[in-house]
CSV table of C-alpha atoms and ligand atoms in Angstrom, one decimal:
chain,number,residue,atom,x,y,z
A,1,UNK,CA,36.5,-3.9,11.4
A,2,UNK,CA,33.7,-4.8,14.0
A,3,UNK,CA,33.0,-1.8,16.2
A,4,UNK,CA,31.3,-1.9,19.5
A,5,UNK,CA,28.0,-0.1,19.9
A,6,UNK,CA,27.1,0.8,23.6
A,7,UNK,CA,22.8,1.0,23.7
A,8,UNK,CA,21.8,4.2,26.3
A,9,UNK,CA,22.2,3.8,29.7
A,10,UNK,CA,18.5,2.1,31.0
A,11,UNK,CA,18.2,0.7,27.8
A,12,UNK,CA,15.0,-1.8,27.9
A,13,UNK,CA,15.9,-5.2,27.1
A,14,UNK,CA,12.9,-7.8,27.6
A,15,UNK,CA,10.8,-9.9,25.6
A,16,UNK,CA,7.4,-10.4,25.3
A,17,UNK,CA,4.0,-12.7,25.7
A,18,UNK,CA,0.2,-12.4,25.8
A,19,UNK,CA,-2.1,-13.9,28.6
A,20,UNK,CA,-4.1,-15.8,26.1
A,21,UNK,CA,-0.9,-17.0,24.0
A,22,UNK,CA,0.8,-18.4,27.5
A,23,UNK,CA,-1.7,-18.6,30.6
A,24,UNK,CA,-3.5,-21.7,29.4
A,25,UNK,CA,-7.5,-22.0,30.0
A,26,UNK,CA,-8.1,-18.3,29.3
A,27,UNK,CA,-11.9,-19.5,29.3
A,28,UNK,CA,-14.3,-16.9,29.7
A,29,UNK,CA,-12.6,-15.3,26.3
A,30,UNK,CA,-14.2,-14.9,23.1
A,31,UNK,CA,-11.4,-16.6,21.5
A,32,UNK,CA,-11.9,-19.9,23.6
A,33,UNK,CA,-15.4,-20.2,22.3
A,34,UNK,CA,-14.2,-19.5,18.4
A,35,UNK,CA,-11.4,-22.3,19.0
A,36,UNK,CA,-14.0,-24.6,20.7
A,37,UNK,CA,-16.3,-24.2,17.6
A,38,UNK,CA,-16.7,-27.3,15.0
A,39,UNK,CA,-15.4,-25.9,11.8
A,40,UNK,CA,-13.0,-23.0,13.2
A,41,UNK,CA,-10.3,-21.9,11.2
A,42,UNK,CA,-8.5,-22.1,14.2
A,43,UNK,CA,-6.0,-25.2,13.8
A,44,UNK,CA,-6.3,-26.4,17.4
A,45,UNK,CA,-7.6,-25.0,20.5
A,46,UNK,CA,-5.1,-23.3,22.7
A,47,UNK,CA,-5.8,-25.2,26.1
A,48,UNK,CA,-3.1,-25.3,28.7
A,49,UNK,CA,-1.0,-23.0,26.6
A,50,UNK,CA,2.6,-22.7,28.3
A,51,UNK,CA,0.6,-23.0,31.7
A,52,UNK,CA,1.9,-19.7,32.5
A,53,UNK,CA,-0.8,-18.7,34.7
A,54,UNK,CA,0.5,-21.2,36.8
A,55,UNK,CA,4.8,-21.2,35.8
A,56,UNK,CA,5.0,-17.5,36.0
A,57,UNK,CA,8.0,-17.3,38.9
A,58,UNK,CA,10.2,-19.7,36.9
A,59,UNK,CA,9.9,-18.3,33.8
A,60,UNK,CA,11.0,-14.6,35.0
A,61,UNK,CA,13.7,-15.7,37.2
A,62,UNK,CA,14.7,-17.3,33.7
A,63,UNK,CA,14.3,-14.3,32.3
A,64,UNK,CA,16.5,-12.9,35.0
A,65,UNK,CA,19.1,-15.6,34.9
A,66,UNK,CA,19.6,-14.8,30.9
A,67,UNK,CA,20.7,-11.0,31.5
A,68,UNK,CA,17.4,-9.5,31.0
A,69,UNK,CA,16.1,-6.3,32.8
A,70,UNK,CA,12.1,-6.2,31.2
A,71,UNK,CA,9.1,-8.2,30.7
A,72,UNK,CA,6.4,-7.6,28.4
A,73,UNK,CA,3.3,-9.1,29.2
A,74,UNK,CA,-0.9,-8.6,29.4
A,75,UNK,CA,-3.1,-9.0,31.8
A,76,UNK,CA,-6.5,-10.7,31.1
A,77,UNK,CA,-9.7,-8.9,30.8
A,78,UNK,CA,-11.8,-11.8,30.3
A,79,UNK,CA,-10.3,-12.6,33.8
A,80,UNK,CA,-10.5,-9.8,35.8
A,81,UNK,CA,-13.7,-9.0,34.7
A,82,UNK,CA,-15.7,-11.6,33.8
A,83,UNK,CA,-19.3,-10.0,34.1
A,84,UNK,CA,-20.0,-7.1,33.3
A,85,UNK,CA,-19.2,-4.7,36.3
A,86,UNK,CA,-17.9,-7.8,38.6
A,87,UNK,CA,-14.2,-7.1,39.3
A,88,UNK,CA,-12.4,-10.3,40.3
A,89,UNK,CA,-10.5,-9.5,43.3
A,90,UNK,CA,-8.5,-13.0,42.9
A,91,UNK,CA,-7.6,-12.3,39.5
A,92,UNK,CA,-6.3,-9.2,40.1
A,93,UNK,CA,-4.2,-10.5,43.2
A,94,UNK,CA,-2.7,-12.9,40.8
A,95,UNK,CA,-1.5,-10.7,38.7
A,96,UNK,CA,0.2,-8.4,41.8
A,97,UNK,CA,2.0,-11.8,42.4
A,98,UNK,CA,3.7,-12.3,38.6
A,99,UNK,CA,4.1,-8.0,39.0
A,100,UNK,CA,6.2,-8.7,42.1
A,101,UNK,CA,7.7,-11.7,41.2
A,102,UNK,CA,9.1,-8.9,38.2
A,103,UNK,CA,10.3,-6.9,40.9
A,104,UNK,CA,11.6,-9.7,43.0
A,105,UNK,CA,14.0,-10.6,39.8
A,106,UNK,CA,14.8,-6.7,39.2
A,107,UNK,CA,12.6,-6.9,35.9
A,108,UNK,CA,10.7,-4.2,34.9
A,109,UNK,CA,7.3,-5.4,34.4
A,110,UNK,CA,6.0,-4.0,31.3
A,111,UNK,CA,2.2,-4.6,31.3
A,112,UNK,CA,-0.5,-4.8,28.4
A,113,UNK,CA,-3.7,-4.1,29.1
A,114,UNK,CA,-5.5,-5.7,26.0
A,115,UNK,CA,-3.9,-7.9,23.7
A,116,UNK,CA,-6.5,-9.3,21.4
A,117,UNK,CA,-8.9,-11.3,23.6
A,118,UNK,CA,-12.0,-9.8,25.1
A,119,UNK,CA,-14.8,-11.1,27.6
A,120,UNK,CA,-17.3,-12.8,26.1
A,121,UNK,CA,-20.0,-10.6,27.4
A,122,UNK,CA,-18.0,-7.9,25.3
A,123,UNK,CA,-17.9,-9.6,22.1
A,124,UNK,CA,-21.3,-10.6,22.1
A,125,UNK,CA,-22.5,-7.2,22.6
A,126,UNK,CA,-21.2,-5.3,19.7
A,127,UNK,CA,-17.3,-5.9,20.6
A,128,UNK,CA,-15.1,-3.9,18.5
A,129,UNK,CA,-17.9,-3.2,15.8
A,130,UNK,CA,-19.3,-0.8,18.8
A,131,UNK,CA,-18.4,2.3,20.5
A,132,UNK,CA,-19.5,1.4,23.8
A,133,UNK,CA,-16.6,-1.3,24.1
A,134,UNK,CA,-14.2,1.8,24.3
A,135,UNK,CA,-16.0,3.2,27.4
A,136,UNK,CA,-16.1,-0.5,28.3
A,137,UNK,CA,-12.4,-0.9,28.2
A,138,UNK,CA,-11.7,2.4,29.7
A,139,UNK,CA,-13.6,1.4,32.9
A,140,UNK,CA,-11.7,-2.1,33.4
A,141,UNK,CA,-8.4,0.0,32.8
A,142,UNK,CA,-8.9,2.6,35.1
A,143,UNK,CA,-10.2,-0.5,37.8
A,144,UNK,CA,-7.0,-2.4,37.3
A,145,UNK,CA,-4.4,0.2,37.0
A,146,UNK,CA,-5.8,1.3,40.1
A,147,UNK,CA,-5.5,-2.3,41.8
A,148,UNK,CA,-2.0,-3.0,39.9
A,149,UNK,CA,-0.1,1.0,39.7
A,150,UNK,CA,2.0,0.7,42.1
A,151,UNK,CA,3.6,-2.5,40.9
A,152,UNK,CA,3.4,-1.3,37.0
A,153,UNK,CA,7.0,-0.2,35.4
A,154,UNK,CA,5.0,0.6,32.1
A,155,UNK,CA,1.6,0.3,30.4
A,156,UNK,CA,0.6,-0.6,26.7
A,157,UNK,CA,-3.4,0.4,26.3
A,158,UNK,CA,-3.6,-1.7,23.3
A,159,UNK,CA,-1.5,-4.3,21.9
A,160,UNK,CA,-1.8,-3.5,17.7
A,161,UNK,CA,-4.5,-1.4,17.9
A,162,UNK,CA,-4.5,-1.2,13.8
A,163,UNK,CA,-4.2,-5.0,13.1
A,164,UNK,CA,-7.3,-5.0,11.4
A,165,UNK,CA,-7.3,-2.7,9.7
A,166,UNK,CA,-3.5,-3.4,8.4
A,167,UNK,CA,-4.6,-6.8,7.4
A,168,UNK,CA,-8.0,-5.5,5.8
A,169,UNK,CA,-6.0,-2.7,4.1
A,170,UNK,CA,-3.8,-5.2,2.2
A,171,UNK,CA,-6.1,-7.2,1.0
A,172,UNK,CA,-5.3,-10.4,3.4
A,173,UNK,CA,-8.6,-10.1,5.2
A,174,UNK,CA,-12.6,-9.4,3.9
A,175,UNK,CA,-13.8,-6.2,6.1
A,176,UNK,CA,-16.2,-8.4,7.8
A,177,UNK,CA,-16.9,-12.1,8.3
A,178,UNK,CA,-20.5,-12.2,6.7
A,179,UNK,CA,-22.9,-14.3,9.8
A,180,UNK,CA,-25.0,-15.8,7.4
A,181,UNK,CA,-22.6,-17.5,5.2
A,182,UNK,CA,-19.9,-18.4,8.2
A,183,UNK,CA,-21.7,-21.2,9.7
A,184,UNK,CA,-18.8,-21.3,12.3
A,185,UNK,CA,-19.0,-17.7,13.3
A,186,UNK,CA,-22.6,-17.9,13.7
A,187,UNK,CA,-22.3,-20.9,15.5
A,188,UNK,CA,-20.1,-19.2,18.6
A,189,UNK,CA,-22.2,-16.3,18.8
A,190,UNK,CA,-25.3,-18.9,19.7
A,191,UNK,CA,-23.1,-20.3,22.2
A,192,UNK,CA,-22.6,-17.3,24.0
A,193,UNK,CA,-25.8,-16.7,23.4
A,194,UNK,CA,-25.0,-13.7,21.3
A,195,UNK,CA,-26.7,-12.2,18.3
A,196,UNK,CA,-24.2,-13.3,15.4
A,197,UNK,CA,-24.8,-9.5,13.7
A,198,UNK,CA,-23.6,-8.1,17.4
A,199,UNK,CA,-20.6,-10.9,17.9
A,200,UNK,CA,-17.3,-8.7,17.1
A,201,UNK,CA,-14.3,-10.2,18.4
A,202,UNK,CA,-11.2,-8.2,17.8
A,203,UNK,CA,-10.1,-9.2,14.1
A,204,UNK,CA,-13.5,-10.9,13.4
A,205,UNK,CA,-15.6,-8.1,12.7
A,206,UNK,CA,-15.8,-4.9,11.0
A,207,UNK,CA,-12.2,-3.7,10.9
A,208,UNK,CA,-12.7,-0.2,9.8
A,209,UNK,CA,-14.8,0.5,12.5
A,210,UNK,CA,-12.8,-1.9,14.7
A,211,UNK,CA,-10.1,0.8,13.9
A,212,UNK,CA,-12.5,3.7,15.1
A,213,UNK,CA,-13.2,2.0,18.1
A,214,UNK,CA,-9.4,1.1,19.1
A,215,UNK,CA,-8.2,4.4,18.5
A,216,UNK,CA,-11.4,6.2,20.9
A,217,UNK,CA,-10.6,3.0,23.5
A,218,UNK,CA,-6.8,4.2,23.5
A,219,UNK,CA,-7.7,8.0,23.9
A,220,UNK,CA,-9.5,6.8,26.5
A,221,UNK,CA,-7.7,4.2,28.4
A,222,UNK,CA,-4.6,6.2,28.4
A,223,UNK,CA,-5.8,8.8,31.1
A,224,UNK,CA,-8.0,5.9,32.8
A,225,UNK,CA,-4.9,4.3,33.7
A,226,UNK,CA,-2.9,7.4,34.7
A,227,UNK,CA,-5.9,8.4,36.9
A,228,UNK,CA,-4.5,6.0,39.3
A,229,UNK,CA,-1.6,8.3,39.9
A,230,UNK,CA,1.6,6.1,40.0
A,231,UNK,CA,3.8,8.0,37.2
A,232,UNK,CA,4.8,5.5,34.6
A,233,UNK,CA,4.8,5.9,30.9
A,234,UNK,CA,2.0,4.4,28.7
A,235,UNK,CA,1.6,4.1,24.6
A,236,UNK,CA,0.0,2.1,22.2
A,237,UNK,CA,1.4,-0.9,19.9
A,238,UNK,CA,1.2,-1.1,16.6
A,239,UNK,CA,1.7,-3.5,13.9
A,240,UNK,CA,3.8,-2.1,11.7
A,241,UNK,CA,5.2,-3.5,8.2
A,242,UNK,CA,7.7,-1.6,6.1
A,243,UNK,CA,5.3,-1.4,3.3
A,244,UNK,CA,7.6,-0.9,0.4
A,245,UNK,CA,6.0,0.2,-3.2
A,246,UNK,CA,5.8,-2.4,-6.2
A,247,UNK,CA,5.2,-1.1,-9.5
A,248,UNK,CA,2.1,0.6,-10.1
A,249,UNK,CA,1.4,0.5,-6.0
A,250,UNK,CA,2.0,4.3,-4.9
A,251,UNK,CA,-1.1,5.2,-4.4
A,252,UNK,CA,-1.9,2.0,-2.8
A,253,UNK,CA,0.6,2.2,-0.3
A,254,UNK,CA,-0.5,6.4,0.6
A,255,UNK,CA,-3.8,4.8,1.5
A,256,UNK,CA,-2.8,2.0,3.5
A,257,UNK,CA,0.0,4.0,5.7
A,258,UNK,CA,-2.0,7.0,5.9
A,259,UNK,CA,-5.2,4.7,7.0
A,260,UNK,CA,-3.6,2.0,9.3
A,261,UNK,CA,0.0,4.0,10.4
A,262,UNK,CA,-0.1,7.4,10.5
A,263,UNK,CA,-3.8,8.0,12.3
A,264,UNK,CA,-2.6,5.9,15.3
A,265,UNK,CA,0.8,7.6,15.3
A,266,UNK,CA,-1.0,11.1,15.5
A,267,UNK,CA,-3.1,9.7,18.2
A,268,UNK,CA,0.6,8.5,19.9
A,269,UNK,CA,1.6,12.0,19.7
A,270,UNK,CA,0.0,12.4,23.0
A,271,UNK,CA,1.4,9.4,24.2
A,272,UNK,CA,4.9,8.4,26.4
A,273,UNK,CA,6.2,6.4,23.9
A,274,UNK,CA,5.1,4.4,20.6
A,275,UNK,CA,5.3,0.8,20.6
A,276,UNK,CA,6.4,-0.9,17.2
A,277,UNK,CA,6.2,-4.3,16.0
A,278,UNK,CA,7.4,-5.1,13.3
A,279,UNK,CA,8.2,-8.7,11.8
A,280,UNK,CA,8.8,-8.6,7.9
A,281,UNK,CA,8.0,-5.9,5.2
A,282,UNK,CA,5.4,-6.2,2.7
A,283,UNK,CA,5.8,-5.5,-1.3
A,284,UNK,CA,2.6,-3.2,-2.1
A,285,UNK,CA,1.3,-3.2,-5.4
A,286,UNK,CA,-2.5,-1.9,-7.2
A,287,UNK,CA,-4.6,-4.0,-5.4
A,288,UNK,CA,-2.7,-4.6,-2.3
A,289,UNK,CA,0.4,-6.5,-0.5
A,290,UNK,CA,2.4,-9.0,-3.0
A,291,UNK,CA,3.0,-12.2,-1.9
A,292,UNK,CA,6.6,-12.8,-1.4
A,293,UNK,CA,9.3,-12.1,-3.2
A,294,UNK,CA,10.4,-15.2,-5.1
A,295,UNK,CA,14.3,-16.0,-3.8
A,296,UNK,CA,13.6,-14.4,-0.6
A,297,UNK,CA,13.7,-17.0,2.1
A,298,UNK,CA,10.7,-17.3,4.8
A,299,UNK,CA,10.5,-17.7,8.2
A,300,UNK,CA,7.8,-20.1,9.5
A,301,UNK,CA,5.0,-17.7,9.4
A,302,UNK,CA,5.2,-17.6,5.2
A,303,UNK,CA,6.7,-14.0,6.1
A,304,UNK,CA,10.2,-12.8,4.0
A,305,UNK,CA,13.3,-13.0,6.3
A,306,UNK,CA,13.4,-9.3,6.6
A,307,UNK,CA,14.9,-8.1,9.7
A,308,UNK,CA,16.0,-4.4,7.9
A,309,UNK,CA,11.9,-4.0,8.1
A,310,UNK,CA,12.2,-3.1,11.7
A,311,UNK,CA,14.9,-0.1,11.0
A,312,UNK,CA,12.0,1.3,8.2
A,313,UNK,CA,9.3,1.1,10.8
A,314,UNK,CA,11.1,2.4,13.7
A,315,UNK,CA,12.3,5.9,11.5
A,316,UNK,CA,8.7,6.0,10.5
A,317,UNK,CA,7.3,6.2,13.5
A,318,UNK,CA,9.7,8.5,15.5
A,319,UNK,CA,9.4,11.0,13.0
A,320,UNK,CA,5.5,11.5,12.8
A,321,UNK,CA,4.5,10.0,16.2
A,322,UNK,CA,7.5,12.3,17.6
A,323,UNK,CA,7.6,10.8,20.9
A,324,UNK,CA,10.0,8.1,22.2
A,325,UNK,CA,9.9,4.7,20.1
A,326,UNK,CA,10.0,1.0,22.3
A,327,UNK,CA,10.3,-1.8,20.0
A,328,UNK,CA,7.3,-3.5,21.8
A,329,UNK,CA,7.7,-6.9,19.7
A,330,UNK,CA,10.4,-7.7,16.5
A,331,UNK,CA,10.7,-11.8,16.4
A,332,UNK,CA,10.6,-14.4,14.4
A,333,UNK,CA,9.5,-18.2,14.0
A,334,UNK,CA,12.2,-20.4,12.9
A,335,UNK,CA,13.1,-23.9,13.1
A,336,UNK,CA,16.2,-23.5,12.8
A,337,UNK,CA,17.3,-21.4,15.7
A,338,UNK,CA,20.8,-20.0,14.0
A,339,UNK,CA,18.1,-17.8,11.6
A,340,UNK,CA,17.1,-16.4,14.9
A,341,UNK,CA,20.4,-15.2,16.3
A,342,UNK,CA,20.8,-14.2,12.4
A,343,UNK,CA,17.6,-12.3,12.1
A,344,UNK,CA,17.7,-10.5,15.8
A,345,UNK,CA,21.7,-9.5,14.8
A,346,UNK,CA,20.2,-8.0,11.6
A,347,UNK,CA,17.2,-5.9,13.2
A,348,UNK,CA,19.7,-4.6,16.0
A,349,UNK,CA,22.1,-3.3,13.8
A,350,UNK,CA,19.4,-1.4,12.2
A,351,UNK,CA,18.7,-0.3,16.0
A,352,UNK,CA,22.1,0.9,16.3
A,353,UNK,CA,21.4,3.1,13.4
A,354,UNK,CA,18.8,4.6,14.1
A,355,UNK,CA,20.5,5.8,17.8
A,356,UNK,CA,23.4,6.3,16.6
A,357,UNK,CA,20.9,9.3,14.3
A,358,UNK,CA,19.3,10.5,17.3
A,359,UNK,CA,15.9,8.9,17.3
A,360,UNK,CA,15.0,8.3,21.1
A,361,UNK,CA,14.5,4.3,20.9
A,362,UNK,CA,13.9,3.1,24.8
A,363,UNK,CA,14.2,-0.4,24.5
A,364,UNK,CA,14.0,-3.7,22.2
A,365,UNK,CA,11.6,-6.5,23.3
A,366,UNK,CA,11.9,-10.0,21.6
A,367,UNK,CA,8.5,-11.6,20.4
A,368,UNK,CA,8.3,-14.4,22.3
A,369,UNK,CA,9.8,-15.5,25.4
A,370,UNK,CA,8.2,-18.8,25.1
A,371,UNK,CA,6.9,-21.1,22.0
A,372,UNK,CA,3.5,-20.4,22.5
A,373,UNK,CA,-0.2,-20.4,21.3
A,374,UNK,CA,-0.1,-18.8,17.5
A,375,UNK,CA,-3.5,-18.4,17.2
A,376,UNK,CA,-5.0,-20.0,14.2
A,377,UNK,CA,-1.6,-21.2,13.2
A,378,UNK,CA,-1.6,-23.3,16.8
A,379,UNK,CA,1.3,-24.0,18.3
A,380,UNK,CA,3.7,-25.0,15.3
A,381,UNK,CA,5.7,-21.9,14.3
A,382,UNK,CA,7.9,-21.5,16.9
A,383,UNK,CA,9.0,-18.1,18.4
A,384,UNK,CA,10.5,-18.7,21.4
A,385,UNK,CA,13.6,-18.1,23.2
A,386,UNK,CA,12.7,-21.3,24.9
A,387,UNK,CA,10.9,-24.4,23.3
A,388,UNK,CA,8.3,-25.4,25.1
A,389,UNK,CA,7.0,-29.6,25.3
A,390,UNK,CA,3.7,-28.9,25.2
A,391,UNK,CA,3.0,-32.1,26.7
A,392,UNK,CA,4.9,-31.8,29.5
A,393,UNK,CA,5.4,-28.0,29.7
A,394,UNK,CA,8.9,-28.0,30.3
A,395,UNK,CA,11.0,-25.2,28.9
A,396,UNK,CA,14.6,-25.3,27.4
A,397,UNK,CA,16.4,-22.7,26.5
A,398,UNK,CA,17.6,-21.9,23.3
A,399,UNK,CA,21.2,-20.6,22.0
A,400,UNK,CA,19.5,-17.7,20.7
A,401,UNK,CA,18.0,-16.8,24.3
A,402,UNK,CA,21.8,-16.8,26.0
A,403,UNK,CA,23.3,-15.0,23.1
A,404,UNK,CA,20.5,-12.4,23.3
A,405,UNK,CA,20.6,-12.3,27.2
A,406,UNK,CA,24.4,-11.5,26.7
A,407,UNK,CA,23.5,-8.6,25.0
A,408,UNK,CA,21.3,-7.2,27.3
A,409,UNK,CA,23.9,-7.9,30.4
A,410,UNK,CA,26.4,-6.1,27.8
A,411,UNK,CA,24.1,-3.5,26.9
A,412,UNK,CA,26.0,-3.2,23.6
A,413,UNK,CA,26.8,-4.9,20.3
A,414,UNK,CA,29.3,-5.6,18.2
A,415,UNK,CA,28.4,-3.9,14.8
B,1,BGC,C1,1.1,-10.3,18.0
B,1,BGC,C2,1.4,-11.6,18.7
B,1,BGC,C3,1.8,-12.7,17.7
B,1,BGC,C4,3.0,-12.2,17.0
B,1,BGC,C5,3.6,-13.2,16.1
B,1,BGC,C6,2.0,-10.0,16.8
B,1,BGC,O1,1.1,-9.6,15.8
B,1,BGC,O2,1.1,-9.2,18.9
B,1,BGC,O3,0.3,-12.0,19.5
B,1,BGC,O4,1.9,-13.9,18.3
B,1,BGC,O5,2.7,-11.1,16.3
B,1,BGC,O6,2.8,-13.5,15.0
């Protein structure tokens, strides 16, 4: 017999973008000179995106409209300071006009300070390979929480601060892209008239010392953006797979959670909250992550349809980060958007669970509110609660995004 599950009172239900993924012209980036660079392994440059930058009111009175109390979004560095040192005072207005716009619609604007892209004067000077970047970072956080506090419901530092180091770990990625045989990679460091040995953009360069950097960046954005004395909570994100042990892969799998999980979530301990996003698990065997299990069906992204991975992640965390857990981002890219309502039913069950067992979980945020700008994958897996026509950037809103917004209005299941 189904039983119904009432979620804690404040409960955060939202879902979630990132400037460069939706804004559209994110142009001062690093990532819009790698896209823009013959040979890329980027599919197709991300351009106008969802034209958020510009669609912003409408798409969180949707928000609104579906039952939704929370938005998860990032503001742009590359934007708001484009030189070194120079602070754009526009920029930053713009982005007190989608905060109150959130407030307008009584969402609760949950704001990301870096999610990926950089500045190009960043990237070309050492990036993430350098430890300068994290006093770098710190500075434009402290600057814009400053500008922004008063508007700000909730901060993330870094949006999966251990990416790199995850995907290095597994074996998916090399540690670094090597400049002299990349001619691509050496190619967008000339033109942003970088040294190719200095251009590190954020999952293109060194990730083991990528990882050193992120973690002194979010020690020291944390207090940076406190210091502007409007009390709301901050964490980290972090990507987080239920890594599950294939014969033989033990030891394996020790090294990679101890060396891309568990030194962020002692870093978290000092946090607010952790912020976990999870999307699939991965099989771990000698030499790294398997690739999928044969039988097991896959969503869009070549990941396993594995919503029980969220549940894994979640307990993980709680119990060595020991603060308060937000699911930050748990989605998936389906064509077929039944899988979607299937897969989100799946993960909040496992949700329930883990309340239901006393874990302090704050809220559940869906990755994506919008089809948007996949990165190298461009824009065909498909994440959103609403499609987007990328030609002419109307939305439409998906079952799954009134049968989720339901939920929300509800603030409870049926389990
Ligand atoms: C990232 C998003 C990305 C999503 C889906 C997360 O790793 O934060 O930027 O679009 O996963 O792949």
């Amino acid at each position: 017999m189904a039983e119904r599950f009432n979620f804690p009172d404040g409960f955060a239900w939202g879902t979630a973008t990132a400037a460069h993924q939706v804004e559209g012209n994110n142009v001062n980036s690093d990532y819009w000179v790698i896209e823009h660079t013959p040979r890329t392994p980027f599919i197709e440059p991300s351009g106008d995106a969802c034209d958020q930058y510009h669609r912003y009111a409408e798409d969180i009175a949707m928000l609104a409209q579906l039952g939704f109390n929370t938005y998860r979004f990032s503001i742009e560095w590359a934007r708001i300071e484009p030189e070194e040192g120079h602070f754009s005072r526009a920029e930053l207005d713009h982005y007190r006009r989608v905060l109150a716009a959130c407030h307008e619609h009584r969402i609760a604007p949950m704001v990301t300070f870096h999610h990926f892209t950089s500045p190009r004067w960043v990237a070309g000077d050492g990036g993430w390979d350098d430890r300068k970047t994290a006093d770098r970072f710190a500075r434009y956080c402290e600057h814009a929480a400053k500008y922004l506090g008063d508007l700000i419901a909730s901060a993330c530092t870094i949006n999966e601060a251990n990416l790199g180091a995850y995907q290095y770990l597994i074996g998916m990625t090399r540690e670094r892209i090597d400049p002299a045989r990349s001619r691509w990679f050496s190619e967008a460091a000339r033109r942003i008239g970088a040294d190719p040995n200095r251009f590190a953009p954020y999952l293109m360069c060194d990730h083991m010392k990528a990882r050193d950097t992120m973690l002194e960046a979010h020690r020291l954005a944390a207090p940076a953006i406190k210091s502007c004395g409007h009390r709301f909570p901050v964490g980290i994100t972090l990507a987080l797979s239920d890594f599950q042990a294939a014969p033989g892969g033990a030891a394996r799998l020790k090294k990679i959670r101890t060396e891309c999980q568990d030194i962020f979530f002692e870093v978290a301990r000092g946090d607010d909250f952790v912020g976990v996003q999870t999307y699939t698990r991965d099989r771990i065997g000698p030499d790294g992550a398997l690739p999928p299990e044969p039988g097991v069906e896959k969503t869009m992204m070549g990941y396993e349809f594995w919503p029980e991975a969220l549940e894994g992640t979640i307990r993980r965390a709680s119990t060595i980060a020991q603060v308060p857990v937000i699911v930050t981002e748990n989605g998936i890219a389906a064509a077929d958007d039944s899988r979607r309502v299937e897969y989100v039913r799946r993960a909040l069950n496992g949700v329930a669970r883990c309340i239901k067992d006393g874990i302090p979980l704050h809220g559940y945020i869906y990755w994506s509110m919008l089809d948007n700008y996949e990165w190298n994958s461009g824009y065909r897996p498909t994440f959103g609660l609403a499609a987007v026509d990328f030609k002419t950037l109307g939305r439409t809103i998906r079952p799954s995004a009134r049968w989720l917004g339901e939920i929300a209005r509800a603030n409870a299941i049926e389990i």
